[in-house]
Amino acid sequence: MIENPILTGFNPDPSIVRVDGDYYIATSTFEWFPGVQIHHSRDLKHWRLLTHVLTEESQINMVGDPDSCGIWAPCLTYDNGLFYLIYTDVKSRLGVFKDTHNYLVTSPSIEGPWSDPVYLNSSGFDPSLFHDEDGRKWLVNMLWDHRTKHNSFGGIVLQEYSVQQRKLIGERKNIFLGTPIKSTEAPHLYKRNGYYYLLTAEGGTGYEHAATMARSKSIEGPYEIDPQNPILTSSKRKELYLQKAGHGCIVETQAGEWAMVHLVGRPVADDFCILGRETAIQKMEWNEEGWLRIKGGDNAPNHRIQEFSLPEHTFPAEPDTDHFISSKLGIHWSTLRLPAEETWLTLTERPGYLRLRGRESFNSKHRQSLVARRQQGMNCEAETMLEFQPDHFQQMAGMVLYYDTQDYVYLRVSRDELLGKCLGIVRSVNGKWEEFSDSEISIEQAESCKLKFVIIGREACCYYAINGGEWTPIGPKLDILHLSDEGGDFIRFTGNFIGLCVQDLSGTGKHADFDYFRYTEQSINPS
């Protein structure tokens, strides 16, 4: 059996492509760098994080991008020996306007190097490239309409892309205004048996999310709406393990089977998804009328599905501990908005340690010294050991549970006039700063300090150990539902990260050294 989700933790907006016997899924990364995760499989059951697409600042500069902006909804395709990756760099999203710049990068190899970006347009987000049988290429994206008396999701627009001219050419045409579900986005075009099929996401990316389909004999329409839409949704079915189902992309296997990968969310409690939006897979089939259906007849996402008729292909288990012995960051690490640079992050200055130099605060959307990995299990723990000698209270270092600039929990070492070198917990909930000063302790005599988070569902506990001693709890048990898509005043799109960080608000670049980082998960067995 295949158990969903296949890509756990913050891995939304999947786009899948098959090249011979290899399958690749691209997912959104928003303000996290490097941009666009690429997962690889040969059997659609076992997956590994293989590479990233946007690895250079010349390809994507997200300095100043607001929370949950940056890289939205990539589309990965392949044609005539070349991979194509389309993506949006979102510069603003709240309010009447959205600044959404769409780009194309290419590579002959999925592992790169990828080209510098070709600018396409800025008319809306979720762009997708379709390679027609006659060799022409077409871009589709949702159209953002800021006008008060109009539907802000203004339809799906189509325009031809010229490989020779490296730009969009011809007239832009609105080919589909959507279904009554509304909020029409995430278009993908396919051609089968003389029909152009337009797969879209509707209902918004929350609990009304859905995948819908329409078809036409002409790429420009008019498009006939599937009479049984939506073809996938978990809307109004709170009993389902997989919620928020929508934003799908389909692929045909070399055995002639069809699969849809799609976005889902798993609430930890109530409607709160701390892990963010994840990727699941469904078996699909075409009915006699030529419409796509989930195999079995229902349109609800299945938690477990039968395996595909593909040879099983596993990957070696990944170590749970990073000892920082490589000169490069491991593939699961991400930084905020900018790549890791030797000026603030180095693995070579002190071999066997990650050295971070303090920069700006958690409020900053510019230059934080934070390196983090996704939380991918509802029950997990993470630990590290750091050496840090702060000179004053403006210097801090430690381990953080980080959703965005408004919401985090920080177990940190700093300096206090009375306690000297000290350890304590601070947090921000929807932008409101809170200090647990009653729990703050002096660790003046500690050369190094071990830190640990234990997360069980909606709660997190903090621990420390000094001078080789036993783990000791510090602070209260914390409710961390604010570290979720639903935790803030506005809808958000990422997921909780567990990170290592240093701040030096005085601007002197005080450094901390981290000896290792361990992350482990405890499995759960949903009904």
GROMACS .gro file of N, CA, C and O in nm, residues 31-33 62-63 67 334-339 344 359 362 364-368 370-371 402-405:
model
  104
   31GLU      N    1   0.908   3.185   0.091
   31GLU     CA    2   1.023   3.271   0.120
   31GLU      C    3   1.149   3.193   0.159
   31GLU      O    4   1.253   3.254   0.190
   32TRP      N    5   1.144   3.061   0.155
   32TRP     CA    6   1.258   2.980   0.195
   32TRP      C    7   1.351   2.953   0.076
   32TRP      O    8   1.306   2.930  -0.035
   33PHE      N    9   1.481   2.954   0.105
   33PHE     CA   10   1.585   2.935   0.004
   33PHE      C   11   1.663   2.807   0.038
   33PHE      O   12   1.690   2.783   0.156
   62MET      N   13   1.474   3.727  -0.297
   62MET     CA   14   1.352   3.742  -0.217
   62MET      C   15   1.371   3.838  -0.100
   62MET      O   16   1.286   3.842  -0.010
   63VAL      N   17   1.480   3.914  -0.097
   63VAL     CA   18   1.503   4.009   0.012
   63VAL      C   19   1.385   4.105   0.019
   63VAL      O   20   1.349   4.169  -0.079
   67ASP      N   21   0.607   3.765   0.440
   67ASP     CA   22   0.580   3.627   0.479
   67ASP      C   23   0.482   3.563   0.383
   67ASP      O   24   0.385   3.625   0.337
  334SER      N   25   1.724   2.487   0.497
  334SER     CA   26   1.681   2.604   0.422
  334SER      C   27   1.717   2.730   0.499
  334SER      O   28   1.733   2.728   0.622
  335THR      N   29   1.731   2.840   0.425
  335THR     CA   30   1.753   2.971   0.485
  335THR      C   31   1.643   3.065   0.436
  335THR      O   32   1.570   3.035   0.342
  336LEU      N   33   1.632   3.179   0.500
  336LEU     CA   34   1.525   3.272   0.468
  336LEU      C   35   1.568   3.373   0.362
  336LEU      O   36   1.662   3.449   0.383
  337ARG      N   37   1.500   3.369   0.246
  337ARG     CA   38   1.505   3.473   0.144
  337ARG      C   39   1.638   3.486   0.070
  337ARG      O   40   1.641   3.537  -0.041
  338LEU      N   41   1.747   3.444   0.129
  338LEU     CA   42   1.879   3.455   0.068
  338LEU      C   43   1.956   3.325   0.086
  338LEU      O   44   1.933   3.252   0.182
  339PRO      N   45   2.052   3.296  -0.003
  339PRO     CA   46   2.134   3.176   0.014
  339PRO      C   47   2.230   3.189   0.131
  339PRO      O   48   2.263   3.299   0.176
  344TRP      N   49   2.813   3.485   0.690
  344TRP     CA   50   2.734   3.463   0.812
  344TRP      C   51   2.714   3.316   0.846
  344TRP      O   52   2.675   3.284   0.958
  359ARG      N   53   2.293   3.831   1.291
  359ARG     CA   54   2.252   3.945   1.210
  359ARG      C   55   2.118   3.996   1.265
  359ARG      O   56   2.107   4.024   1.382
  362PHE      N   57   1.417   3.830   1.434
  362PHE     CA   58   1.311   3.751   1.372
  362PHE      C   59   1.209   3.837   1.299
  362PHE      O   60   1.134   3.788   1.215
  364SER      N   61   1.282   4.062   1.091
  364SER     CA   62   1.340   4.106   0.964
  364SER      C   63   1.294   4.019   0.847
  364SER      O   64   1.290   3.896   0.856
  365LYS      N   65   1.267   4.086   0.736
  365LYS     CA   66   1.240   4.018   0.609
  365LYS      C   67   1.358   4.037   0.514
  365LYS      O   68   1.342   4.030   0.392
  366HIS      N   69   1.475   4.060   0.571
  366HIS     CA   70   1.592   4.088   0.489
  366HIS      C   71   1.707   3.992   0.517
  366HIS      O   72   1.735   3.905   0.435
  367ARG      N   73   1.773   4.001   0.633
  367ARG     CA   74   1.897   3.925   0.654
  367ARG      C   75   1.901   3.861   0.792
  367ARG      O   76   1.967   3.908   0.883
  368GLN      N   77   1.829   3.751   0.806
  368GLN     CA   78   1.834   3.673   0.929
  368GLN      C   79   1.944   3.568   0.919
  368GLN      O   80   1.969   3.511   0.812
  370LEU      N   81   1.949   3.244   1.016
  370LEU     CA   82   1.864   3.132   1.055
  370LEU      C   83   1.877   3.024   0.950
  370LEU      O   84   1.864   3.050   0.830
  371VAL      N   85   1.903   2.902   0.994
  371VAL     CA   86   1.903   2.786   0.905
  371VAL      C   87   1.812   2.682   0.969
  371VAL      O   88   1.821   2.655   1.090
  402TYR      N   89   0.988   2.790   1.410
  402TYR     CA   90   0.965   2.914   1.334
  402TYR      C   91   0.861   2.892   1.225
  402TYR      O   92   0.879   2.807   1.137
  403TYR      N   93   0.753   2.969   1.232
  403TYR     CA   94   0.657   2.971   1.121
  403TYR      C   95   0.685   3.091   1.030
  403TYR      O   96   0.705   3.076   0.911
  404ASP      N   97   0.685   3.211   1.088
  404ASP     CA   98   0.719   3.331   1.011
  404ASP      C   99   0.757   3.442   1.108
  404ASP      O  100   0.778   3.417   1.227
  405THR      N  101   0.768   3.564   1.059
  405THR     CA  102   0.815   3.675   1.143
  405THR      C  103   0.718   3.706   1.256
  405THR      O  104   0.757   3.774   1.353
   0.00000   0.00000   0.00000
